[in-house]
């Protein structure tokens, strides 16, 4: 079968298939096909010839009996085969057929990004530096640039030590990426850092995603990322026992935060979606492999400016980690752009082969190990970092322009947590205040002027409890109309 044999009905039949190969076991061929296809499918209108090539490769692989040549007698006509397509189908028997299918998908749905320099004054269409926070350190009588990157993940302190930082899994040939059937087994693909054209962000395996500010990083990992979290598709007030169990089904649980807050100066109790995550600060040196994902996207389509403010690095060795915060994140809605407020639960510094607390860390030791002995540069970093976590909760970014009906969901229905559900029960030791200005006029949030377009002024005062079974929510104090945030 050749690309010219592919007809429009065959293409439509193929595109209508929800999942061609089984995705279990994880990271086998079917799983990787699904990962690449998600991005490639978004490009089928612009890459029609590649789509025909892909269909030809899939058909030929399905007709391959595994013998030295194709068994012509067992071949089915392409039109009949696609018409009778009933997934999941068996994966190809030969490594080279698997590789050519995945390679076609890679070419369709991914683009390699150019390595950027951290010391440039401006980078690309956005006019922004690769990393906004820059320090200059003295080393061997030379002044060297050192940037500060931010990374929001679910990886714990102990896991960072275990993994020796955030090393590149392609280079380590993990998850079958070193197998002959995988495109990343070949250096021509493995050494590149890719952008995902469908998801409009960094490839999860060739790039370690980062940000140039805490504001961006605390939104990650995304609460809407189903590979990590499982979120019921209805308001919290309508959750039942099955929905609470669904929250546990992701790799990490979705919790609830019982908070005190005010809406237009009226004090109420509220229940918000919540997750636990980690925010790490790391150093990026002048010889690092880094990419300016935001500029790359704007270079493709200027209308996408501001839609993806990511950066990326090839790897983050353990020695480049500087400090970390364990966070309780309160989500104002089921998507990152609805807003997130992060409360610091724990602060640690990375030294040697361990994480240490503020009280166990000396500034001189930190300067020696992380800043080549430059005490001034180390002091400047520590001042910034301590201000970050001691000045109150961290506000994540919000896409105010995307908000349409973003008002509190208020219900008179009493919500009782089903009995017998184990969960975290952690009161916050020191109440903190944080205000989100939603006045409906131009207002300043932090140092950024925004147009909110909504009419509520919300102030989150304190997390009272964090978990899934902290109390019967019908006992919430204040107004009989309790405030719930969730899908609406």
Short mmCIF file of C-alpha atoms in Angstrom, two decimals:
data_model
loop_
_atom_site.label_atom_id
_atom_site.label_comp_id
_atom_site.label_asym_id
_atom_site.label_seq_id
_atom_site.Cartn_x
_atom_site.Cartn_y
_atom_site.Cartn_z
CA UNK A 1 0.00 0.00 0.00
CA UNK A 2 1.25 3.46 -0.91
CA UNK A 3 0.09 6.95 0.22
CA UNK A 4 -1.73 7.47 -3.09
CA UNK A 5 -4.02 4.54 -2.22
CA UNK A 6 -5.45 6.33 0.82
CA UNK A 7 -8.99 7.59 0.18
CA UNK A 8 -11.07 10.19 2.02
CA UNK A 9 -13.44 7.59 3.60
CA UNK A 10 -10.42 5.65 4.88
CA UNK A 11 -8.96 8.81 6.39
CA UNK A 12 -12.22 9.66 8.15
CA UNK A 13 -12.58 6.13 9.47
CA UNK A 14 -9.04 6.30 10.80
CA UNK A 15 -9.55 9.71 12.44
CA UNK A 16 -12.73 8.50 14.14
CA UNK A 17 -10.86 5.77 16.00
CA UNK A 18 -10.55 6.85 19.65
CA UNK A 19 -7.57 4.65 20.50
CA UNK A 20 -5.88 2.48 17.86
CA UNK A 21 -3.55 0.49 20.14
CA UNK A 22 -3.95 -0.48 23.77
CA UNK A 23 -2.06 1.87 26.10
CA UNK A 24 -1.32 -0.81 28.68
CA UNK A 25 1.23 -1.75 29.75
CA UNK A 26 2.50 1.77 30.32
CA UNK A 27 5.35 3.01 28.09
CA UNK A 28 5.10 0.09 25.68
CA UNK A 29 4.50 0.79 21.97
CA UNK A 30 0.75 1.45 22.31
CA UNK A 31 1.32 3.97 25.10
CA UNK A 32 3.93 5.85 23.09
CA UNK A 33 1.70 5.79 20.00
CA UNK A 34 -1.02 7.50 22.06
CA UNK A 35 1.43 10.12 23.40
CA UNK A 36 2.69 11.03 19.92
CA UNK A 37 -0.71 10.75 18.21
CA UNK A 38 -2.30 13.29 20.59
CA UNK A 39 0.00 15.96 19.13
CA UNK A 40 0.07 14.68 15.54
CA UNK A 41 -3.72 14.57 15.26
CA UNK A 42 -3.87 18.34 15.73
CA UNK A 43 -1.79 18.77 12.55
CA UNK A 44 -3.59 16.43 10.13
CA UNK A 45 -5.09 19.25 8.05
CA UNK A 46 -1.65 20.74 7.43
CA UNK A 47 0.17 17.42 7.11
CA UNK A 48 -2.11 15.38 4.86
CA UNK A 49 0.68 13.60 3.04
CA UNK A 50 2.29 12.61 6.33
CA UNK A 51 -1.10 11.31 7.48
CA UNK A 52 -1.34 9.14 4.38
CA UNK A 53 2.17 7.86 5.00
CA UNK A 54 1.24 7.05 8.60
CA UNK A 55 -1.87 5.14 7.53
CA UNK A 56 0.18 3.21 5.01
CA UNK A 57 2.71 2.29 7.66
CA UNK A 58 -0.01 1.16 10.06
CA UNK A 59 -1.72 -0.91 7.38
CA UNK A 60 1.51 -2.55 6.24
CA UNK A 61 2.46 -3.35 9.82
CA UNK A 62 -0.92 -4.95 10.43
CA UNK A 63 -0.55 -7.13 7.32
CA UNK A 64 2.96 -8.25 8.27
CA UNK A 65 2.89 -11.87 9.40
CA UNK A 66 6.35 -11.70 10.92
CA UNK A 67 7.85 -13.94 8.24
CA UNK A 68 10.75 -12.93 6.01
CA UNK A 69 8.33 -11.18 3.63
CA UNK A 70 4.70 -10.16 3.55
CA UNK A 71 2.34 -13.07 3.09
CA UNK A 72 0.38 -11.78 0.09
CA UNK A 73 -2.34 -14.39 0.53
CA UNK A 74 -3.25 -13.00 3.95
CA UNK A 75 -3.36 -9.38 2.90
CA UNK A 76 -6.66 -7.53 3.06
CA UNK A 77 -7.42 -4.67 0.70
CA UNK A 78 -6.73 -1.30 2.35
CA UNK A 79 -10.29 -0.03 1.97
CA UNK A 80 -11.77 -3.17 3.52
CA UNK A 81 -9.23 -3.19 6.33
CA UNK A 82 -9.88 0.39 7.39
CA UNK A 83 -13.63 -0.04 6.97
CA UNK A 84 -13.56 -2.98 9.39
CA UNK A 85 -11.14 -1.36 11.84
CA UNK A 86 -11.95 -2.48 15.38
CA UNK A 87 -9.43 -1.19 17.92
CA UNK A 88 -7.43 -1.95 19.84
CA UNK A 89 -5.41 -3.73 17.17
CA UNK A 90 -2.26 -5.74 17.75
CA UNK A 91 0.97 -3.71 17.75
CA UNK A 92 3.45 -4.26 14.87
CA UNK A 93 5.59 -7.36 15.14
CA UNK A 94 8.81 -5.82 13.85
CA UNK A 95 10.84 -3.09 15.57
CA UNK A 96 11.48 -1.14 12.39
CA UNK A 97 7.75 -0.89 11.70
CA UNK A 98 7.09 0.41 15.20
CA UNK A 99 9.89 2.92 14.82
CA UNK A 100 8.75 4.25 11.44
CA UNK A 101 5.18 4.76 12.74
CA UNK A 102 6.34 6.64 15.85
CA UNK A 103 8.87 8.64 13.85
CA UNK A 104 6.16 9.82 11.45
CA UNK A 105 4.04 10.89 14.41
CA UNK A 106 7.03 12.71 15.92
CA UNK A 107 7.60 14.65 12.70
CA UNK A 108 3.91 15.57 12.48
CA UNK A 109 3.22 16.69 16.04
CA UNK A 110 6.52 17.95 17.43
CA UNK A 111 9.09 20.60 16.54
CA UNK A 112 12.65 20.88 17.77
CA UNK A 113 13.39 24.14 19.62
CA UNK A 114 16.66 26.08 19.37
CA UNK A 115 18.87 26.34 22.44
CA UNK A 116 18.77 29.86 23.94
CA UNK A 117 21.42 31.83 25.83
CA UNK A 118 20.59 32.85 29.40
CA UNK A 119 22.71 36.00 29.30
CA UNK A 120 21.08 37.71 26.31
CA UNK A 121 19.34 41.01 27.07
CA UNK A 122 16.26 40.08 25.10
CA UNK A 123 15.11 36.93 23.38
CA UNK A 124 12.84 36.66 20.38
CA UNK A 125 9.39 38.15 19.70
CA UNK A 126 8.33 38.62 23.35
CA UNK A 127 11.37 40.74 24.18
CA UNK A 128 11.79 38.80 27.42
CA UNK A 129 14.92 37.21 28.75
CA UNK A 130 15.10 33.46 28.96
CA UNK A 131 15.10 33.80 32.76
CA UNK A 132 14.26 37.17 34.28
CA UNK A 133 16.07 36.59 37.56
CA UNK A 134 19.79 36.89 36.89
CA UNK A 135 22.74 36.92 39.25
CA UNK A 136 26.36 37.57 38.39
CA UNK A 137 28.91 35.54 40.31
CA UNK A 138 32.65 35.89 40.66
CA UNK A 139 34.62 32.79 39.70
CA UNK A 140 38.36 32.71 39.00
CA UNK A 141 38.41 36.49 38.55
CA UNK A 142 35.63 36.28 36.00
CA UNK A 143 32.05 37.50 36.25
CA UNK A 144 29.69 34.76 35.09
CA UNK A 145 25.92 34.88 34.52
CA UNK A 146 23.72 32.60 36.59
CA UNK A 147 19.95 32.53 36.15
CA UNK A 148 17.34 31.34 38.64
CA UNK A 149 14.69 28.95 37.33
CA UNK A 150 11.47 27.76 38.98
CA UNK A 151 9.93 24.32 38.67
CA UNK A 152 6.51 23.21 39.97
CA UNK A 153 6.14 19.43 40.36
CA UNK A 154 4.84 16.68 42.65
CA UNK A 155 8.35 15.27 43.12
CA UNK A 156 9.18 15.17 46.83
CA UNK A 157 12.46 16.20 48.45
CA UNK A 158 13.47 12.56 48.89
CA UNK A 159 12.63 11.74 45.28
CA UNK A 160 14.83 14.58 44.02
CA UNK A 161 17.71 13.01 45.96
CA UNK A 162 16.86 9.53 44.70
CA UNK A 163 16.72 10.67 41.07
CA UNK A 164 19.88 12.79 41.51
CA UNK A 165 17.97 15.88 40.44
CA UNK A 166 15.73 16.12 37.39
CA UNK A 167 17.79 14.22 34.86
CA UNK A 168 16.70 13.76 31.27
CA UNK A 169 14.93 10.44 30.81
CA UNK A 170 15.75 10.30 27.11
CA UNK A 171 19.46 10.47 27.88
CA UNK A 172 19.04 7.79 30.56
CA UNK A 173 17.15 5.64 28.01
CA UNK A 174 14.34 5.00 30.47
CA UNK A 175 10.72 4.03 29.67
CA UNK A 176 11.80 2.02 26.60
CA UNK A 177 13.28 5.12 24.94
CA UNK A 178 16.47 3.17 24.38
CA UNK A 179 14.71 0.27 22.66
CA UNK A 180 15.31 -0.14 18.93
CA UNK A 181 11.66 0.49 18.11
CA UNK A 182 11.64 3.94 19.73
CA UNK A 183 12.65 7.08 17.76
CA UNK A 184 14.57 8.38 20.78
CA UNK A 185 16.93 5.41 20.53
CA UNK A 186 18.53 7.34 17.65
CA UNK A 187 20.66 10.40 18.45
CA UNK A 188 19.25 12.39 15.54
CA UNK A 189 16.00 12.64 17.55
CA UNK A 190 17.14 11.99 21.12
CA UNK A 191 19.46 15.01 21.32
CA UNK A 192 16.76 17.53 20.46
CA UNK A 193 14.38 19.40 22.75
CA UNK A 194 10.83 19.28 21.38
CA UNK A 195 7.73 21.45 21.46
CA UNK A 196 4.29 19.74 21.37
CA UNK A 197 2.19 21.32 18.61
CA UNK A 198 -1.15 20.06 19.93
CA UNK A 199 -0.70 20.75 23.62
CA UNK A 200 1.33 23.92 22.93
CA UNK A 201 3.97 23.19 25.54
CA UNK A 202 7.19 21.31 26.17
CA UNK A 203 7.61 17.64 25.38
CA UNK A 204 7.41 15.76 28.67
CA UNK A 205 10.48 13.62 27.98
CA UNK A 206 13.04 15.65 26.03
CA UNK A 207 12.56 18.82 28.09
CA UNK A 208 12.45 19.53 31.83
CA UNK A 209 9.84 22.27 32.00
CA UNK A 210 10.56 25.37 34.06
CA UNK A 211 9.42 28.95 34.54
CA UNK A 212 11.11 32.28 35.10
CA UNK A 213 8.92 33.16 38.10
CA UNK A 214 7.18 31.56 41.07
CA UNK A 215 3.88 32.97 39.83
CA UNK A 216 3.98 30.76 36.75
CA UNK A 217 5.53 27.71 38.40
CA UNK A 218 3.00 27.30 41.24
CA UNK A 219 0.31 26.57 38.65
CA UNK A 220 2.14 23.35 37.79
CA UNK A 221 1.48 20.52 37.71
CA UNK A 222 -1.87 21.42 36.20
CA UNK A 223 -4.88 20.37 38.24
CA UNK A 224 -6.56 19.49 34.93
CA UNK A 225 -3.74 17.09 33.96
CA UNK A 226 -5.43 13.68 34.13
CA UNK A 227 -2.08 11.91 34.04
CA UNK A 228 -1.55 13.29 37.56
CA UNK A 229 -4.89 14.23 39.11
CA UNK A 230 -8.45 12.89 38.82
CA UNK A 231 -11.04 15.62 39.14
CA UNK A 232 -14.82 14.97 39.26
CA UNK A 233 -16.60 16.84 36.47
CA UNK A 234 -19.20 18.57 38.66
CA UNK A 235 -19.39 21.15 41.44
CA UNK A 236 -18.03 20.16 44.83
CA UNK A 237 -21.50 20.61 46.34
CA UNK A 238 -22.73 17.71 44.18
CA UNK A 239 -19.94 15.26 44.97
CA UNK A 240 -20.88 11.82 46.28
CA UNK A 241 -18.76 9.00 47.67
CA UNK A 242 -17.69 7.89 44.18
CA UNK A 243 -16.41 11.38 43.42
CA UNK A 244 -14.31 11.43 46.55
CA UNK A 245 -12.85 8.10 45.54
CA UNK A 246 -12.15 9.42 42.04
CA UNK A 247 -9.97 12.10 43.61
CA UNK A 248 -7.72 9.30 44.86
CA UNK A 249 -7.40 7.54 41.53
CA UNK A 250 -4.77 9.80 40.01
CA UNK A 251 -1.10 9.44 40.73
CA UNK A 252 -1.63 12.14 43.36
CA UNK A 253 -4.82 12.93 45.29
CA UNK A 254 -7.04 15.94 44.79
CA UNK A 255 -8.07 17.27 48.20
CA UNK A 256 -10.32 20.00 49.54
CA UNK A 257 -9.35 23.08 51.51
CA UNK A 258 -11.75 24.42 54.10
CA UNK A 259 -10.91 28.12 54.34
CA UNK A 260 -12.17 31.33 55.78
CA UNK A 261 -12.60 33.96 53.10
CA UNK A 262 -14.57 37.06 52.33
CA UNK A 263 -16.60 37.92 49.27
CA UNK A 264 -17.10 41.64 48.85
CA UNK A 265 -16.04 42.07 52.50
CA UNK A 266 -18.57 39.53 53.78
CA UNK A 267 -16.83 36.81 55.79
CA UNK A 268 -17.78 33.25 54.88
CA UNK A 269 -16.39 29.77 55.07
CA UNK A 270 -15.47 28.21 51.76
CA UNK A 271 -14.51 24.86 50.33
CA UNK A 272 -12.01 24.91 47.47
CA UNK A 273 -10.28 22.30 45.35
CA UNK A 274 -6.78 21.71 46.71
CA UNK A 275 -3.56 19.82 45.91
CA UNK A 276 -0.12 19.40 47.40
CA UNK A 277 2.93 20.20 45.27
CA UNK A 278 6.55 21.34 45.43
CA UNK A 279 8.18 24.47 44.09
CA UNK A 280 11.91 24.17 43.43
CA UNK A 281 14.37 26.96 42.65
CA UNK A 282 17.46 25.97 40.67
CA UNK A 283 20.43 27.61 39.03
CA UNK A 284 20.91 27.77 35.26
CA UNK A 285 24.48 28.34 34.14
CA UNK A 286 25.69 29.88 30.89
CA UNK A 287 26.55 26.49 29.40
CA UNK A 288 23.15 24.94 30.15
CA UNK A 289 20.94 23.62 27.38
CA UNK A 290 17.85 25.79 27.74
CA UNK A 291 14.89 26.72 25.52
CA UNK A 292 12.60 29.76 25.50
CA UNK A 293 9.33 27.92 24.91
CA UNK A 294 7.23 31.08 25.04
CA UNK A 295 9.21 32.75 22.26
CA UNK A 296 9.18 29.59 20.17
CA UNK A 297 5.38 29.52 20.29
CA UNK A 298 5.07 33.22 19.44
CA UNK A 299 7.44 32.64 16.54
CA UNK A 300 5.00 30.05 15.20
CA UNK A 301 1.88 32.12 15.83
CA UNK A 302 1.99 35.67 17.27
CA UNK A 303 -1.66 35.34 18.33
CA UNK A 304 -0.51 32.80 20.92
CA UNK A 305 1.48 35.40 22.89
CA UNK A 306 1.02 34.81 26.60
CA UNK A 307 -0.62 31.42 26.16
CA UNK A 308 2.46 29.43 27.20
CA UNK A 309 4.98 31.14 29.43
CA UNK A 310 7.15 28.07 29.92
CA UNK A 311 10.88 27.74 29.67
CA UNK A 312 12.79 24.47 29.49
CA UNK A 313 16.13 22.92 30.31
CA UNK A 314 17.62 19.65 29.20
CA UNK A 315 18.33 18.48 32.73
CA UNK A 316 18.73 19.78 36.30
CA UNK A 317 21.55 17.98 38.16
CA UNK A 318 21.12 17.69 41.91
CA UNK A 319 23.94 20.18 42.49
CA UNK A 320 21.95 22.85 40.62
CA UNK A 321 18.94 22.61 42.97
CA UNK A 322 19.04 25.52 45.42
CA UNK A 323 15.90 25.41 47.58
CA UNK A 324 12.39 24.02 47.67
CA UNK A 325 8.95 24.68 49.14
CA UNK A 326 6.28 22.11 49.97
CA UNK A 327 2.96 23.77 49.14
CA UNK A 328 -0.72 23.40 49.80
CA UNK A 329 -2.38 24.84 46.72
CA UNK A 330 -5.90 26.24 46.85
CA UNK A 331 -7.46 26.23 43.38
CA UNK A 332 -10.11 28.80 42.47
CA UNK A 333 -11.45 26.53 39.78
CA UNK A 334 -10.77 23.31 37.86
CA UNK A 335 -8.15 24.87 35.56
CA UNK A 336 -4.81 26.59 36.16
CA UNK A 337 -6.03 29.86 34.62
CA UNK A 338 -8.92 30.05 37.11
CA UNK A 339 -6.27 30.92 39.67
CA UNK A 340 -4.26 29.21 42.37
CA UNK A 341 -3.02 30.40 45.76
CA UNK A 342 -0.11 28.44 47.26
CA UNK A 343 0.53 28.29 51.01
CA UNK A 344 4.01 27.26 52.16
CA UNK A 345 4.04 24.26 54.48
CA UNK A 346 7.77 23.56 54.55
CA UNK A 347 11.00 25.15 53.33
CA UNK A 348 14.30 23.37 52.68
CA UNK A 349 17.69 24.02 51.09
CA UNK A 350 19.69 21.56 49.01
CA UNK A 351 23.22 20.96 50.30
CA UNK A 352 25.42 17.97 49.48
CA UNK A 353 23.34 14.82 49.45
CA UNK A 354 20.51 16.10 51.63
CA UNK A 355 17.85 18.75 52.13
CA UNK A 356 18.25 20.91 55.23
CA UNK A 357 15.97 23.32 57.08
CA UNK A 358 16.55 27.05 57.41
CA UNK A 359 17.85 26.61 60.96
CA UNK A 360 20.36 23.94 59.92
CA UNK A 361 21.78 25.90 56.98
CA UNK A 362 24.61 28.43 57.14
CA UNK A 363 24.83 31.15 54.53
CA UNK A 364 28.59 30.67 54.10
CA UNK A 365 28.22 26.96 53.36
CA UNK A 366 25.46 27.73 50.88
CA UNK A 367 27.66 30.32 49.13
CA UNK A 368 30.58 27.89 48.91
CA UNK A 369 28.56 25.02 47.50
CA UNK A 370 26.10 26.80 45.22
CA UNK A 371 27.73 30.11 44.21
CA UNK A 372 31.44 29.27 43.94
CA UNK A 373 32.07 31.05 47.22
CA UNK A 374 30.53 34.35 46.10
CA UNK A 375 28.86 35.45 49.34
CA UNK A 376 27.25 38.52 47.79
CA UNK A 377 25.47 36.51 45.10
CA UNK A 378 24.39 33.89 47.66
CA UNK A 379 23.09 36.59 49.99
CA UNK A 380 21.10 38.20 47.16
CA UNK A 381 19.47 34.86 46.32
CA UNK A 382 18.66 34.07 49.96
CA UNK A 383 17.05 37.48 50.47
CA UNK A 384 14.80 36.92 47.44
CA UNK A 385 13.92 33.36 48.42
CA UNK A 386 13.12 34.13 52.06
CA UNK A 387 10.97 37.03 50.98
CA UNK A 388 9.11 34.69 48.62
CA UNK A 389 7.96 32.26 51.27
CA UNK A 390 7.84 34.52 54.35
CA UNK A 391 5.72 37.30 52.88
CA UNK A 392 2.59 35.18 52.62
CA UNK A 393 1.04 32.84 50.08
CA UNK A 394 2.11 32.85 46.45
CA UNK A 395 -0.45 33.85 43.84
CA UNK A 396 -0.37 31.94 40.58
CA UNK A 397 -1.13 33.42 37.18
CA UNK A 398 -4.67 33.99 36.00
CA UNK A 399 -5.99 34.34 32.48
CA UNK A 400 -8.52 37.08 33.16
CA UNK A 401 -9.32 37.41 29.49
CA UNK A 402 -10.63 33.84 29.39
CA UNK A 403 -13.06 34.30 32.30
CA UNK A 404 -16.72 34.42 31.34
CA UNK A 405 -18.90 33.35 34.27
CA UNK A 406 -16.42 33.18 37.13
CA UNK A 407 -18.58 33.87 40.15
CA UNK A 408 -18.69 31.86 43.38
CA UNK A 409 -20.94 28.81 43.36
CA UNK A 410 -23.22 29.34 46.37
CA UNK A 411 -25.46 26.56 47.62
CA UNK A 412 -27.84 26.05 50.51
CA UNK A 413 -27.40 22.28 50.25
CA UNK A 414 -25.48 20.77 53.14
CA UNK A 415 -22.51 18.70 52.00
CA UNK A 416 -21.47 15.80 54.20
CA UNK A 417 -18.20 13.97 53.57
CA UNK A 418 -18.99 10.22 53.31
CA UNK A 419 -17.87 8.41 56.44
CA UNK A 420 -14.88 6.08 56.38
CA UNK A 421 -12.81 7.98 53.83
CA UNK A 422 -9.22 8.34 55.05
CA UNK A 423 -7.45 11.55 54.20
CA UNK A 424 -5.13 14.28 55.37
CA UNK A 425 -6.20 16.39 58.33
CA UNK A 426 -3.69 19.19 58.66
CA UNK A 427 -4.58 22.55 60.19
CA UNK A 428 -2.36 25.40 59.06
CA UNK A 429 -0.25 26.58 61.99
CA UNK A 430 -0.25 30.31 61.24
CA UNK A 431 -3.26 31.99 59.57
CA UNK A 432 -2.38 34.17 56.60
CA UNK A 433 -4.27 36.62 54.48
CA UNK A 434 -4.27 36.89 50.73
CA UNK A 435 -6.40 39.04 48.52
CA UNK A 436 -7.45 38.47 44.94
CA UNK A 437 -8.75 41.65 43.36
CA UNK A 438 -11.71 40.95 41.07
CA UNK A 439 -13.34 44.38 40.94
CA UNK A 440 -14.38 44.36 37.31
CA UNK A 441 -12.13 47.34 36.56
CA UNK A 442 -8.47 47.74 35.83
CA UNK A 443 -6.70 46.82 39.05
CA UNK A 444 -3.25 45.83 40.15
CA UNK A 445 -2.54 42.25 41.11
CA UNK A 446 1.00 42.15 42.39
CA UNK A 447 2.81 44.41 39.93
CA UNK A 448 0.65 43.51 36.94
CA UNK A 449 -2.33 45.56 35.85
CA UNK A 450 -5.23 43.39 34.71
CA UNK A 451 -8.80 43.75 33.56
CA UNK A 452 -10.83 41.27 35.57
CA UNK A 453 -14.25 41.55 33.97
CA UNK A 454 -16.04 40.15 37.06
CA UNK A 455 -17.57 41.81 40.08
CA UNK A 456 -16.45 39.92 43.19
CA UNK A 457 -13.65 40.87 45.54
CA UNK A 458 -12.43 37.70 47.21
CA UNK A 459 -10.03 37.48 50.10
CA UNK A 460 -8.68 34.12 51.26
CA UNK A 461 -7.83 34.55 54.90
CA UNK A 462 -6.75 31.17 56.18
CA UNK A 463 -6.72 27.45 55.48
CA UNK A 464 -8.53 25.80 58.39
CA UNK A 465 -8.25 22.18 57.27
CA UNK A 466 -6.76 20.43 54.24
CA UNK A 467 -7.81 16.93 53.12
CA UNK A 468 -10.86 14.90 52.19
CA UNK A 469 -12.48 14.00 55.50
CA UNK A 470 -11.80 16.89 57.82
CA UNK A 471 -15.42 17.40 58.95
CA UNK A 472 -19.08 17.39 58.01
CA UNK A 473 -19.23 20.50 55.86
CA UNK A 474 -22.74 21.20 57.08
CA UNK A 475 -21.05 22.44 60.25
CA UNK A 476 -19.37 25.34 58.48
CA UNK A 477 -19.74 28.53 60.48
CA UNK A 478 -21.08 31.82 59.23
CA UNK A 479 -23.84 32.26 56.68
CA UNK A 480 -26.30 29.46 56.07
CA UNK A 481 -25.33 29.77 52.44
CA UNK A 482 -21.93 28.15 52.38
CA UNK A 483 -19.49 29.00 49.62
CA UNK A 484 -18.20 26.23 47.38
CA UNK A 485 -15.79 26.43 44.49
CA UNK A 486 -15.68 23.73 41.85
CA UNK A 487 -16.89 22.96 38.37
CA UNK A 488 -19.96 24.96 37.49
#
